[in-house]
C-alpha positions as MATLAB code, in Angstrom:
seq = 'XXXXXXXXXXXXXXXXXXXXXXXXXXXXXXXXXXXXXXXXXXXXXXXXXXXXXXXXXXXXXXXXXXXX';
ca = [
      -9.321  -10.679    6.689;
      -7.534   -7.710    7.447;
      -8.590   -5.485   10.300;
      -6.412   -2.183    9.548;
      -6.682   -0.811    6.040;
      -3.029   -0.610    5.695;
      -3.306   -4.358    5.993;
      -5.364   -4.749    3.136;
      -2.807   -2.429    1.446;
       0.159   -4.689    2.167;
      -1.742   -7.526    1.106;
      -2.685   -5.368   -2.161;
       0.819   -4.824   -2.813;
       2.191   -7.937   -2.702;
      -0.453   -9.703   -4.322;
       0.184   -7.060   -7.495;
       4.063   -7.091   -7.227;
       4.208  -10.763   -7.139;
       1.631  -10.657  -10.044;
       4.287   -8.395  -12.051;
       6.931  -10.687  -11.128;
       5.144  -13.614  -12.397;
       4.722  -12.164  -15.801;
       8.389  -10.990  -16.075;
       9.446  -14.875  -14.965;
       7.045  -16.106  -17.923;
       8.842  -13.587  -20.296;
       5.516  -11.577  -20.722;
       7.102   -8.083  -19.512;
      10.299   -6.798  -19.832;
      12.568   -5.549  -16.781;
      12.007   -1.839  -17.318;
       8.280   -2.517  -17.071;
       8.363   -4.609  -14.226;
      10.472   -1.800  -12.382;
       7.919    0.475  -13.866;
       4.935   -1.565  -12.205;
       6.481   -2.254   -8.977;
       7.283    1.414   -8.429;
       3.880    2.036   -8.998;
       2.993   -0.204   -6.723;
       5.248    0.802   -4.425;
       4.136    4.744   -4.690;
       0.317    3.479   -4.300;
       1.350    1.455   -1.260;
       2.843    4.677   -0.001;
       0.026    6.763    0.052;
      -2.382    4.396    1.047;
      -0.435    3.816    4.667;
       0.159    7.614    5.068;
      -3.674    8.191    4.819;
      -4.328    5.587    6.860;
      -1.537    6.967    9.063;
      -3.521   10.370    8.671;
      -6.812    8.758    9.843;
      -5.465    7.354   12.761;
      -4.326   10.513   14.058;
      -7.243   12.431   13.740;
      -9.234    9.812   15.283;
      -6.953   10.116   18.418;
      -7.170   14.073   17.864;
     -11.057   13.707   18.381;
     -10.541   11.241   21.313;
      -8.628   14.393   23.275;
     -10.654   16.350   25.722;
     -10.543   19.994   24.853;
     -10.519   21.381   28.159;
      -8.190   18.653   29.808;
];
């Protein structure tokens, strides 16, 4: 089990691209739409580690003693 949720998002991402590269193997999707999916992937992937990336910095921001 993951312990950071960018983890989970890498795991997410390759379970789904492998997924889309399965069906294009087995003939069930055609290149563009493989492309299509993995950029989406990709793009979701993305944002999910800059928010998490977000998170963690406001969470050392609150750690920060104000009058240090």
């Amino acid at each position: 089990m993951p312990d950071d949720p960018s983890d989970a998002a890498v795991e997410r991402f390759l379970d789904r691209a492998e997924s889309a590269l399965d069906s294009y193997d087995q003939g069930y999707a055609d290149a563009d739409a493989t492309l299509a999916t993995l950029r989406t992937h990709v793009d979701e992937l993305s944002a999910s580690v800059e928010e998490s990336a977000a998170a963690d910095s406001d969470d050392r921001s609150d750690d920060e003693d104000p009058d240090a």
